[in-house]
Tab-separated table of C-alpha atoms and ligand atoms in Angstrom:
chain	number	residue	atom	x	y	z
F	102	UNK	CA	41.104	-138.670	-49.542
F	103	UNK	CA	40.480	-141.871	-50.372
F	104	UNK	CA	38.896	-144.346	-53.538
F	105	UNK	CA	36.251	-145.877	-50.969
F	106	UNK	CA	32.764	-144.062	-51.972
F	107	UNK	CA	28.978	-144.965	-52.454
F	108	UNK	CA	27.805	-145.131	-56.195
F	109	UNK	CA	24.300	-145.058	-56.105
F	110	UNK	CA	23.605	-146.983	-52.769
F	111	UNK	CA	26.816	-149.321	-52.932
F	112	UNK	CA	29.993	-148.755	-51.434
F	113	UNK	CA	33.015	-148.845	-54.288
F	114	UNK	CA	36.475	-149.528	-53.907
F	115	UNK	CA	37.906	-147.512	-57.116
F	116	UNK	CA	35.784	-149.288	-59.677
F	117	UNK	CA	34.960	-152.242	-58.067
F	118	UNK	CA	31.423	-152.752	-55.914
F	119	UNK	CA	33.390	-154.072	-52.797
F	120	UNK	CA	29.805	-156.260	-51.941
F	121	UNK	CA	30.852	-158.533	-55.361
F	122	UNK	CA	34.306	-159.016	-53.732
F	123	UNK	CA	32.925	-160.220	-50.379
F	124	UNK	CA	30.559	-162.569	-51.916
F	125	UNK	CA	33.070	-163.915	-54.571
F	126	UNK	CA	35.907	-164.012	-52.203
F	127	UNK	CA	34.160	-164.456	-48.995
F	128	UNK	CA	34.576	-162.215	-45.434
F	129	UNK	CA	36.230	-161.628	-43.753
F	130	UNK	CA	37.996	-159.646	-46.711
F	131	UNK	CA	40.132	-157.037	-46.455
F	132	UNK	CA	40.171	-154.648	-49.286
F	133	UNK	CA	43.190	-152.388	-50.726
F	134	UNK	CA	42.774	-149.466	-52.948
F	135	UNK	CA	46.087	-149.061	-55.468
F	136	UNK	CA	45.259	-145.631	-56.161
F	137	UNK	CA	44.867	-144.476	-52.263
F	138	UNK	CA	48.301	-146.353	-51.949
F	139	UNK	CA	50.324	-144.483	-54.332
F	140	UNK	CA	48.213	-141.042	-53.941
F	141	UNK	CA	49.193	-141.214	-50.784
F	142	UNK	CA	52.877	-141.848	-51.426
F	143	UNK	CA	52.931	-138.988	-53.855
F	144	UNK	CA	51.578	-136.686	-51.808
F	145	UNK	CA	54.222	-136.884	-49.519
F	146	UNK	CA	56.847	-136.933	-51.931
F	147	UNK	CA	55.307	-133.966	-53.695
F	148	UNK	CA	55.023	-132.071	-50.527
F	149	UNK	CA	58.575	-132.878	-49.590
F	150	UNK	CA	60.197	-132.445	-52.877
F	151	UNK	CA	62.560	-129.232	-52.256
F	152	UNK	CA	64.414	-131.899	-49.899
F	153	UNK	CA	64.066	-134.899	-51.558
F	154	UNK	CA	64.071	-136.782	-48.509
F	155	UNK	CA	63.942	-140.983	-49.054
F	156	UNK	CA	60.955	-142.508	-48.019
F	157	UNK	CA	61.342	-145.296	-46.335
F	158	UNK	CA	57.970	-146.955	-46.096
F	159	UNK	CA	57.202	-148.326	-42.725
F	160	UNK	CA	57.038	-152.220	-43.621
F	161	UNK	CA	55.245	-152.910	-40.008
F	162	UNK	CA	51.902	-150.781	-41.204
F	163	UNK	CA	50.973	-153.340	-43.671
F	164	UNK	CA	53.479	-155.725	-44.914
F	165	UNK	CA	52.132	-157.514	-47.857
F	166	UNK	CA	54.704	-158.142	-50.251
F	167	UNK	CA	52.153	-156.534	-52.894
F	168	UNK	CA	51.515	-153.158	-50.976
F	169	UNK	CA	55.165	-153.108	-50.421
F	170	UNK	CA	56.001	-154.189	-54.450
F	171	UNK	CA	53.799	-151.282	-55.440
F	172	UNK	CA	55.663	-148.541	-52.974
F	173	UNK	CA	59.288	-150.137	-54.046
F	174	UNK	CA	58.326	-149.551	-57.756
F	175	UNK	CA	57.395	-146.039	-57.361
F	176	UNK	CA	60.952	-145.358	-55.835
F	177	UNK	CA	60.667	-145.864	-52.092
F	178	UNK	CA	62.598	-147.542	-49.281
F	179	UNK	CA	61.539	-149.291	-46.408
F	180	UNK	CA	62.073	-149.071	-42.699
F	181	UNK	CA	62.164	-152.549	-41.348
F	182	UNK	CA	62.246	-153.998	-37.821
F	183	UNK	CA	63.015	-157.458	-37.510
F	184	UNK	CA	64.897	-160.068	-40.044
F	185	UNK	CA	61.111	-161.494	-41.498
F	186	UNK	CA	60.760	-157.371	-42.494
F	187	UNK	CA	63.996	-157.429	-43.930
F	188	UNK	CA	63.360	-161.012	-46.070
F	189	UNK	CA	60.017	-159.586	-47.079
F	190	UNK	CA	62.022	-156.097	-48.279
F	191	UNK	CA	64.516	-158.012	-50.331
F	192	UNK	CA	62.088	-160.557	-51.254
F	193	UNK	CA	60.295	-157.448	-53.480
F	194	UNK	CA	63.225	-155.890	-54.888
F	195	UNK	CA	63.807	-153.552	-52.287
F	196	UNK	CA	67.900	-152.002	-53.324
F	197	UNK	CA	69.392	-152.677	-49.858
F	198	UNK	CA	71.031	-148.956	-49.782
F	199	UNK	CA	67.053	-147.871	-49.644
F	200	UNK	CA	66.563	-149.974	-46.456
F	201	UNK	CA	66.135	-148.625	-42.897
F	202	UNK	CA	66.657	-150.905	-39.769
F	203	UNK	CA	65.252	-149.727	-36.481
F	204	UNK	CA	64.348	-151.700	-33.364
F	205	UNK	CA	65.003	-152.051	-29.574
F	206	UNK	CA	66.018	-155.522	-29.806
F	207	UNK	CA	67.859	-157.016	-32.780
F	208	UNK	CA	69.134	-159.822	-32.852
F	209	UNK	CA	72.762	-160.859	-33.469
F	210	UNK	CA	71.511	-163.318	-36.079
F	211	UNK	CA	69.275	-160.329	-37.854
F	212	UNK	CA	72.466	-158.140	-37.059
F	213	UNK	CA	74.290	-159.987	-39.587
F	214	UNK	CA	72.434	-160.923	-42.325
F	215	UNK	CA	71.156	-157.289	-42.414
F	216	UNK	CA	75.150	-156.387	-41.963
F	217	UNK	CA	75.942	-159.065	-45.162
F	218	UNK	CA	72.898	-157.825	-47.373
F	219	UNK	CA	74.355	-154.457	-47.054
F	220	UNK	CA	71.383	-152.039	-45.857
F	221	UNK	CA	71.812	-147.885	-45.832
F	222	UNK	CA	72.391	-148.152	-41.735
F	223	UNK	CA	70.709	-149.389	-38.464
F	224	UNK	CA	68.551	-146.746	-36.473
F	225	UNK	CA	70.455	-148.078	-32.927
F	226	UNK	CA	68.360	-147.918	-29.592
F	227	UNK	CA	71.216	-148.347	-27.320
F	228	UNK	CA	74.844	-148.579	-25.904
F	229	UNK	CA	74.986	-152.118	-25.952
F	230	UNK	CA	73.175	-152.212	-29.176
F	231	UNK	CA	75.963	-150.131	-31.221
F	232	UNK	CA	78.405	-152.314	-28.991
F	233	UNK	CA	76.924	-155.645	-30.559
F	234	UNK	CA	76.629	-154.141	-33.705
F	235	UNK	CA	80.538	-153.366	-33.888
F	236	UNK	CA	81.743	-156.670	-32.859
F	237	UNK	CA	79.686	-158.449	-35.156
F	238	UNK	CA	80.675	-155.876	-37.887
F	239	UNK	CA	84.364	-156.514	-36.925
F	240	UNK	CA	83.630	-160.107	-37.173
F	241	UNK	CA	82.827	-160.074	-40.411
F	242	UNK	CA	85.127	-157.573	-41.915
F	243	UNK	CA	82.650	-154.498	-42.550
F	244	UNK	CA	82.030	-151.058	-41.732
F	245	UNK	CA	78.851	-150.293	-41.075
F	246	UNK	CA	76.481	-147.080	-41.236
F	247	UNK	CA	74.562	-146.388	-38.119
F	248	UNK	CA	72.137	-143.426	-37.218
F	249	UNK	CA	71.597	-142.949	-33.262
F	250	UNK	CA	67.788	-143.014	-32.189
F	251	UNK	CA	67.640	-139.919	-30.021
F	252	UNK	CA	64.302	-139.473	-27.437
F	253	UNK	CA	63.670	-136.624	-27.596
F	254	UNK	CA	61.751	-136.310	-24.360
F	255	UNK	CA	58.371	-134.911	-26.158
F	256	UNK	CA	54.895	-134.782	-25.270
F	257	UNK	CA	52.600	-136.141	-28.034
F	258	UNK	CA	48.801	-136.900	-28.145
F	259	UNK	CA	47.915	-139.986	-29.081
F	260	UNK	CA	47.124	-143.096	-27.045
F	261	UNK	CA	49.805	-144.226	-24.367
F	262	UNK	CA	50.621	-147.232	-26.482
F	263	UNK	CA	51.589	-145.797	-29.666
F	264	UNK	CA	53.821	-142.651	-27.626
F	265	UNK	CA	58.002	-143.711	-28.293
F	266	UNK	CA	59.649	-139.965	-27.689
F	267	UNK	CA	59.145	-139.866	-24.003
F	268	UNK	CA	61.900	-140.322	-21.850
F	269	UNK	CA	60.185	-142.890	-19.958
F	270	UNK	CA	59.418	-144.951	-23.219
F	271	UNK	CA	61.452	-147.781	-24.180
F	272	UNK	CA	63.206	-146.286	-27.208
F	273	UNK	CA	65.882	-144.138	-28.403
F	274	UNK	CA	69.271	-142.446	-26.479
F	275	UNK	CA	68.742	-139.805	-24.393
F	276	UNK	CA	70.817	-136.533	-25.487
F	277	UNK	CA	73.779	-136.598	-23.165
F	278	UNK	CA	74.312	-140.230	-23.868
F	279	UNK	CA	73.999	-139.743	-27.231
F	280	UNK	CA	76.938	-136.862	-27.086
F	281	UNK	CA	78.990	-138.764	-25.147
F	282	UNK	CA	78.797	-141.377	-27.718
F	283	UNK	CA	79.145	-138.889	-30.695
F	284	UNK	CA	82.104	-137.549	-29.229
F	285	UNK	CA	83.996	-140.936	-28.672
F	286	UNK	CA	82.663	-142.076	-31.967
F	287	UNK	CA	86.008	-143.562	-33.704
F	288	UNK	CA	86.265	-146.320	-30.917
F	289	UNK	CA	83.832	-148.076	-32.808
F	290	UNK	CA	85.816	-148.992	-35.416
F	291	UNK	CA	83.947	-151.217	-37.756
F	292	UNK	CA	80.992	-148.396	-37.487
F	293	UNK	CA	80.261	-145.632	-39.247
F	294	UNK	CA	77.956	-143.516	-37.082
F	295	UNK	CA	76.571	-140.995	-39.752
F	296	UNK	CA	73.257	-139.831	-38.810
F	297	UNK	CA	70.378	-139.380	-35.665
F	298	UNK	CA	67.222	-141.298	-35.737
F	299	UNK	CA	63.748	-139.595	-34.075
F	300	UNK	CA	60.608	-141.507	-34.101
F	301	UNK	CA	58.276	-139.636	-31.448
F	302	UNK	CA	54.660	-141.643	-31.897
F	303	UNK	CA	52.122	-142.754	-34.294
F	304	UNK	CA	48.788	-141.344	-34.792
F	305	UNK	CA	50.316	-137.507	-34.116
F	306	UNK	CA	47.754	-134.952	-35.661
F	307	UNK	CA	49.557	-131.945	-35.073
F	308	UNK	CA	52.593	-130.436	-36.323
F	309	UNK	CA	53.569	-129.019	-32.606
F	310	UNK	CA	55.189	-132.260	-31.561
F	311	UNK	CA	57.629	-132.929	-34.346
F	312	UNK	CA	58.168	-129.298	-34.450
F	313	UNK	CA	59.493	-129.567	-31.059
F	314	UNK	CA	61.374	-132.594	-31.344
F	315	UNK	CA	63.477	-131.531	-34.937
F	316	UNK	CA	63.807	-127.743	-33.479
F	317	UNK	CA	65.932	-130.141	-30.186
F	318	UNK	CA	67.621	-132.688	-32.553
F	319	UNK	CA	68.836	-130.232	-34.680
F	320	UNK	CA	69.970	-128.235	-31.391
F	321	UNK	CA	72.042	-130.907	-31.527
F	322	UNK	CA	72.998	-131.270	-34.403
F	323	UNK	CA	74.731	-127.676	-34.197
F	324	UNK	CA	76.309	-128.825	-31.199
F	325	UNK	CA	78.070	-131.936	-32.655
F	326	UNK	CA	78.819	-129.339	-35.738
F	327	UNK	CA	80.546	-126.911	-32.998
F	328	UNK	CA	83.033	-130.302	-32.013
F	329	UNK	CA	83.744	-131.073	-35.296
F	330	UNK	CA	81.544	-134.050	-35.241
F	331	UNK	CA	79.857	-133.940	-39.144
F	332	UNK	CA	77.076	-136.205	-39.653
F	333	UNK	CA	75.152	-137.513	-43.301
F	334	UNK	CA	71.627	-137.950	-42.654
F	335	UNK	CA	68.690	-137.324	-40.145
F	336	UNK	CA	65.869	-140.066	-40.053
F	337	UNK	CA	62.545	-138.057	-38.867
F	338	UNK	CA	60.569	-141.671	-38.301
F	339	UNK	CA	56.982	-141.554	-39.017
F	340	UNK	CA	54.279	-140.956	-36.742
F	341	UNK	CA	51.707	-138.846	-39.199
F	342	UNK	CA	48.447	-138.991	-38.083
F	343	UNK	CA	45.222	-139.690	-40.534
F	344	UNK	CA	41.446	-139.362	-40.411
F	345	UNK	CA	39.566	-142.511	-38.525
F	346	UNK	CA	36.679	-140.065	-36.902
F	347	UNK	CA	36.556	-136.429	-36.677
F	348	UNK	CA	40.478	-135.587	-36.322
F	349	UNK	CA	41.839	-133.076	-38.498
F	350	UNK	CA	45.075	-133.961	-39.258
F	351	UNK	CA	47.960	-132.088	-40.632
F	352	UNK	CA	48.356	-132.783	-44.296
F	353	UNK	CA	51.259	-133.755	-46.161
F	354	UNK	CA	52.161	-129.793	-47.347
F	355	UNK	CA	51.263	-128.701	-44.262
F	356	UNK	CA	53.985	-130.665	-42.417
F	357	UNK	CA	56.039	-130.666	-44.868
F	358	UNK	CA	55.746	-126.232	-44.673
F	359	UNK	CA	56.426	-126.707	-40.903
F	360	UNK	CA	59.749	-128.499	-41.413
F	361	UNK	CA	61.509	-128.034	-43.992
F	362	UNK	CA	63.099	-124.917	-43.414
F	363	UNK	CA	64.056	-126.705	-39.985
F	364	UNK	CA	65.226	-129.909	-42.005
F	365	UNK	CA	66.825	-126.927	-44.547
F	366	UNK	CA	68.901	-125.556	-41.831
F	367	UNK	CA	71.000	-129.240	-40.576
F	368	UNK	CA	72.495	-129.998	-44.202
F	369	UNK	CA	71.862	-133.538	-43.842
F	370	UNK	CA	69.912	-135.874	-46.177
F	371	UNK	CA	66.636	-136.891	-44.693
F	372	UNK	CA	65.160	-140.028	-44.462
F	373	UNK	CA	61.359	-140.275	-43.390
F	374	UNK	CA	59.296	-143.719	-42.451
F	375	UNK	CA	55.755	-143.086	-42.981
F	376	UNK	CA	53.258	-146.141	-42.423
F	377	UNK	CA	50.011	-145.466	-41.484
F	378	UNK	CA	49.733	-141.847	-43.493
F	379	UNK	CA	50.393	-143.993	-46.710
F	380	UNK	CA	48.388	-147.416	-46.364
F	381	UNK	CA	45.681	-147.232	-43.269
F	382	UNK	CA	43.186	-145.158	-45.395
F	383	UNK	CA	43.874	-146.902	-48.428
F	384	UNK	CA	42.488	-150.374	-47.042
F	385	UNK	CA	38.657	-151.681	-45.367
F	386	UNK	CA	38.044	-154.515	-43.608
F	387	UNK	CA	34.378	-156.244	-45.326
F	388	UNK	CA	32.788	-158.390	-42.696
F	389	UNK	CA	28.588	-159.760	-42.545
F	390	UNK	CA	26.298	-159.977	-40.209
F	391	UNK	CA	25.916	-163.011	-38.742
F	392	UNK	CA	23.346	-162.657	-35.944
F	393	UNK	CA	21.884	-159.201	-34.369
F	394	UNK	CA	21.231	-160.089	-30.612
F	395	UNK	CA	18.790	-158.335	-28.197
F	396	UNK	CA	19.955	-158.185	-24.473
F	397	UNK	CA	17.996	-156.402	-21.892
F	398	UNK	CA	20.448	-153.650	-21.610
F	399	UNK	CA	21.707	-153.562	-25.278
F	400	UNK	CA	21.753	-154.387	-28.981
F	401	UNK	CA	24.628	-156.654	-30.412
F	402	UNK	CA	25.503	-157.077	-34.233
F	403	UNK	CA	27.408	-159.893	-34.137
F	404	UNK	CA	29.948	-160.109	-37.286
F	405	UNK	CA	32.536	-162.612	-38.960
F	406	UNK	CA	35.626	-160.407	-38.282
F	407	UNK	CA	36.774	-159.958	-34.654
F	408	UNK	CA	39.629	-158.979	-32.671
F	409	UNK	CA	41.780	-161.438	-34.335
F	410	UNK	CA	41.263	-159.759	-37.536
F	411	UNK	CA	41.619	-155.906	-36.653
F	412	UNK	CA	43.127	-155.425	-33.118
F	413	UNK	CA	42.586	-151.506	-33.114
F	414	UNK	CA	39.679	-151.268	-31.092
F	415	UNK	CA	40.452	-153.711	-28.438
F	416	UNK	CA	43.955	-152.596	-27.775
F	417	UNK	CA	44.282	-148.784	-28.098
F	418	UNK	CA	40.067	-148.532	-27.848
F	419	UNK	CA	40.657	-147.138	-31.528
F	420	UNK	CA	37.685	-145.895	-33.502
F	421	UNK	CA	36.943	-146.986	-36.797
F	422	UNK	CA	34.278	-145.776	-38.620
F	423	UNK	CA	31.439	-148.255	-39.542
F	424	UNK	CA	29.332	-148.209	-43.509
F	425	UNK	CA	27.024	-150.939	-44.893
F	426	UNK	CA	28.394	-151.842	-48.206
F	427	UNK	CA	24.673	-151.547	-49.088
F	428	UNK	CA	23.646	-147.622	-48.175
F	429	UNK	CA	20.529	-147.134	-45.895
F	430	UNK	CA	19.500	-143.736	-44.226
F	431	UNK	CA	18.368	-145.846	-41.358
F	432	UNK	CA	20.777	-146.030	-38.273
F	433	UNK	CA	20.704	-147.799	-34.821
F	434	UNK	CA	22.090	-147.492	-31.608
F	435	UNK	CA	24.294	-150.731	-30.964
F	436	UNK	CA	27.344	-152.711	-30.540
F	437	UNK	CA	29.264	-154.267	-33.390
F	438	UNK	CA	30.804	-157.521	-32.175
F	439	UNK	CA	32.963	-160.545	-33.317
F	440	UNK	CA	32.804	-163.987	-32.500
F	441	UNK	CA	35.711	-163.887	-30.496
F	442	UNK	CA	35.544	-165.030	-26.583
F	443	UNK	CA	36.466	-161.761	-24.835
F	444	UNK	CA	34.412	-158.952	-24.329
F	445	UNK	CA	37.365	-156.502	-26.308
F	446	UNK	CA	36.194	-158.439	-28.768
F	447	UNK	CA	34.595	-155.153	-30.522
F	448	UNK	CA	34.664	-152.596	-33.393
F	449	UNK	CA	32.086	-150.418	-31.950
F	450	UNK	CA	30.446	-149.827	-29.026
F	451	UNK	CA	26.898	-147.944	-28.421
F	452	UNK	CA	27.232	-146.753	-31.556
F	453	UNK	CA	24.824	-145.337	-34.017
F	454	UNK	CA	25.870	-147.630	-36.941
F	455	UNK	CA	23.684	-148.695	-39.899
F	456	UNK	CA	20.694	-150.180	-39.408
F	457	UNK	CA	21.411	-154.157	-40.780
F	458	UNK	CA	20.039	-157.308	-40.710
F	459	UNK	CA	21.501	-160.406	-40.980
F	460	UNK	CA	23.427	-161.452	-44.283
F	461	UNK	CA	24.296	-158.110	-44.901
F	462	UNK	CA	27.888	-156.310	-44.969
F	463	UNK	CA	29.504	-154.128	-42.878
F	464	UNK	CA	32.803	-152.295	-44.164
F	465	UNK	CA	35.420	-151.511	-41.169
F	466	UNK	CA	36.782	-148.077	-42.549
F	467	UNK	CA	39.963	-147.215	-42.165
F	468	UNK	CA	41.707	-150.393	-41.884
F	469	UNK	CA	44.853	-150.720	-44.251
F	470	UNK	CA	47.313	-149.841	-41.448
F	471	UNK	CA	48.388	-152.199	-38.703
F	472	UNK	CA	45.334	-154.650	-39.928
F	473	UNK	CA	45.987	-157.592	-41.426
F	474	UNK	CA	49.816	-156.733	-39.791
F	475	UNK	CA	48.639	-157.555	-36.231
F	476	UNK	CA	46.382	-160.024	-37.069
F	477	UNK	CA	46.243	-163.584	-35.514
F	478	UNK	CA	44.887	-166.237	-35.538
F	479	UNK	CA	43.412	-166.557	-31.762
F	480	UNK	CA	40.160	-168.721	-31.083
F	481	UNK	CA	42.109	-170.818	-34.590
F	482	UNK	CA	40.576	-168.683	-36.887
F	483	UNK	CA	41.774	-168.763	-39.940
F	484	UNK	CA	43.451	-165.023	-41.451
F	485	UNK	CA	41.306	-163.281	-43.895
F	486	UNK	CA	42.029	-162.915	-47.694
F	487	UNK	CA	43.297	-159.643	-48.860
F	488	UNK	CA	42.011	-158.391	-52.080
F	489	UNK	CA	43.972	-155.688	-54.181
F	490	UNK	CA	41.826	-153.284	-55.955
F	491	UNK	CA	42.859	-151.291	-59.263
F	492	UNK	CA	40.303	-149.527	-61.122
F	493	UNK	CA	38.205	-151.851	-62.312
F	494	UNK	CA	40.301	-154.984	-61.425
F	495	UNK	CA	40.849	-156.857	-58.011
F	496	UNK	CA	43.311	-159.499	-57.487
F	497	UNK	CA	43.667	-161.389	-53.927
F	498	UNK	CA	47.198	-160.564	-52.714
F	499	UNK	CA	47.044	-162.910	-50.222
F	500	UNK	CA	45.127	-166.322	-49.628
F	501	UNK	CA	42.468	-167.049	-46.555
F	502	UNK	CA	44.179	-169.292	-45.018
F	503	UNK	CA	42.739	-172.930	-44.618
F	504	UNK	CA	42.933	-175.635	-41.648
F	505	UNK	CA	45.930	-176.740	-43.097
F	506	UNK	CA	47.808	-173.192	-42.740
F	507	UNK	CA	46.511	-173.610	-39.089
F	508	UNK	CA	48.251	-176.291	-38.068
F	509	UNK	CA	51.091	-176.189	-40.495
F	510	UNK	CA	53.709	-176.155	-38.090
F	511	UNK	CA	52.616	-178.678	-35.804
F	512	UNK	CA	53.296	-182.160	-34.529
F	513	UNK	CA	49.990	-184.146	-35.345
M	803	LLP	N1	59.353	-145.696	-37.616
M	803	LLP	C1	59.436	-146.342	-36.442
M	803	LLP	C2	60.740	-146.482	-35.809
M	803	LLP	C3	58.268	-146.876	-35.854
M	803	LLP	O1	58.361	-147.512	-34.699
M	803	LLP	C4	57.021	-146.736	-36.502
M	803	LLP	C5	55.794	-147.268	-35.906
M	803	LLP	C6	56.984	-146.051	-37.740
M	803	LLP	C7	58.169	-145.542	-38.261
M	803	LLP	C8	55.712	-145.847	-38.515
M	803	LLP	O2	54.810	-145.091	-37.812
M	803	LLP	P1	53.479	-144.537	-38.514
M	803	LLP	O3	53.894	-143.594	-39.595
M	803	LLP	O4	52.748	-145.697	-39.053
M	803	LLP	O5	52.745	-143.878	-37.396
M	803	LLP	N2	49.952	-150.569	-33.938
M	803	LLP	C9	49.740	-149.172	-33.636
M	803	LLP	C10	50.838	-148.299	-34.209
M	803	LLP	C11	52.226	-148.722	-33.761
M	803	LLP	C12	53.324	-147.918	-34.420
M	803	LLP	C13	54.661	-148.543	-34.171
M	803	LLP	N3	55.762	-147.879	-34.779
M	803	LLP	C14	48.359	-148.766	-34.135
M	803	LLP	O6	47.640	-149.594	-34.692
M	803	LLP	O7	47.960	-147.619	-33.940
């Protein structure tokens, strides 16, 4: 569900006709609905109630200091990965005991500060991690909370990219490490290692994967219980899966009816770090039509936004679905295209999309979640506004930049 519908022949976002805000504000614009936001966030926390986990939102999915003002308000935390995450969480209010920090490679320098500001724990991705972690602790006089990431060793189905609970994959302890760690935990003494961390993937429509990968944590769990080893919380990561295409995804009650009674059974407080199941339908990405271009092989609708903009389809060959902010019945066979210089530079390809001409607007669907986040600004483009929408108001949360922003940093 989501506050992105036609009214007559235009495309609304909540109250607003989103073809005003591209002309007023210019494209390309990207577009938040409050109401998707927050509906979304309920919705979990409804579904989850009878635990009460925290919900720390995952700051990486969209990290606008409004989007993350508005989640902060309604009572959640935030998982954060890096010290800019962490400014940005404090920077909106964010209590530091609600504040998750996960990563493969923190620095000692983000150690630290995150150490001195005080946040719930670290989600740690290695020996040497927890190592560094407890000398900088000792170092500056503290005891510190830290959950182990565990990998699980899962199988999940979504795109190689986005897949973190394999073995192979980069993140997380393995089991055995993890118990010989457990086991040998008070030799870290300036860390308090309270809780296990699980993040398997992102994109994950199906319940079967998490299933399988609480059902083996909290194996474990048991088996730290069975040594005496007590823990305080279990961080289930995010990794919820949402509608771009045809997927059928798992709803909130529905996952929440899967694993609770498996949550139930550990005793531990949860923690969960949803992103893209709270912001990516909640957000569009308005661009025009700048030229349509006839090849011999092909049709190409060539728009203002590009790769730069919205990376999904170039990097994990992501679909997102494609309206006209003005409704016609009439579709066509083509390409939708940015001005970029690479040919990844897409958003669809032989595609039936509406049939447009130049001028008009195209809305990228789907778009609130790792958007604007991951945008750049290759070729020196400059990053597109972003345009809160709530009922019948929109403000701009965040600027276009200008030439100035571009070379900001540089020596002239
Ligand atoms: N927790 C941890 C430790 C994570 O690494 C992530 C996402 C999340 C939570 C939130 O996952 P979500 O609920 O949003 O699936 N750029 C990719 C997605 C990368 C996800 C990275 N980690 C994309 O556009 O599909």
């Amino acid at each position: 569900m989501h506050e992105f519908k036609y009214r007559g022949n235009d495309l609304y976002c909540e109250n607003v006709k989103i073809a005003k805000l591209a002309s007023r504000f210019g494209t390309p614009l990207y577009v938040y609905s409050y109401e998707t936001l927050i509906d979304h966030y309920l919705k979990l926390k409804s579904a989850f109630r009878k635990i009460n986990p925290l919900i720390c939102y995952s700051v990486k999915a969209n990290s606008n200091l409004s989007i993350l003002r508005a989640l902060v308000k309604k009572g959640a935390g935030l998982d954060i990965v890096s010290g800019g995450e962490l400014y940005r969480a404090l920077k909106v209010g964010c209590p530091s005991q609600k504040i998750v920090y996960a990563s493969v490679g923190k620095t000692d320098n983000e150690i630290a500060i995150a150490i001195s500001e005080g946040i719930l724990f670290f989600n740690v991705e290695s020996l040497a991690e927890l190592e560094n972690i407890n000398r900088i602790s000792r170092k500056l006089g503290k005891i510190t909370r830290a959950a182990i990431r565990i990998n699980p060793d899962v199988e999940t189905k979504t795109h190689k990219y986005i897949t973190t609970g394999k073995i192979t994959n980069k993140f997380g302890i393995d089991l055995d490490s993890a118990y010989k760690i457990l086991v040998l935990r008070s030799k870290f003494t300036n860390l308090n290692i309270c809780g296990l961390h699980i993040h398997i993937g992102s994109q994950i429509t199906e319940s079967a994967p998490f299933v399988a990968a609480i059902k083996k944590v909290s194996g474990f769990i048991q088996r730290l219980k069975s040594k005496g080893i007590e823990l305080e919380y279990l961080n289930i990561g995010g990794g919820m899966g949402i509608i771009y295409d045809r997927e059928t995804p798992q709803t909130a009650r529905i996952y929440a009816d899967k694993i609770i009674p498996l949550l139930e059974k550990t005793g531990l407080k949860i923690i969960m770090e949803p992103g893209r199941f709270i912001v990516g339908n909640a957000g569009i990405l308005a661009v025009k039509v700048l030229y349509i271009k006839h090849t011999p092989k092909k049709k190409f609708i060539i728009v203002d936004g590009g790769m730069n903009d919205l990376i999904r389809p170039a990097l994990y060959s992501a679909y997102h679905n494609i309206l006209a902010l003005r409704k016609t019945s009439k579709t066509e066979r083509a390409d939708v295209v940015g001005p970029i210089c690479e040919s990844a530079d897409f958003f669809a390809k032989e595609r039936k999309v509406p049939k447009v001409k130049v001028g008009d607007y195209l809305a990228v669907m789907s778009a609130g979640a790792y958007g604007f986040s991951m945008s750049s600004n290759y070729n020196s483009r400059l990053r597109p506004a972003e345009v809160m929408v709530t009922k019948n108001k929109a403000s701009v949360i965040r600027k276009r930049e200008s030439l100035s922003d571009l070379i900001h940093n540089e020596k002239d």
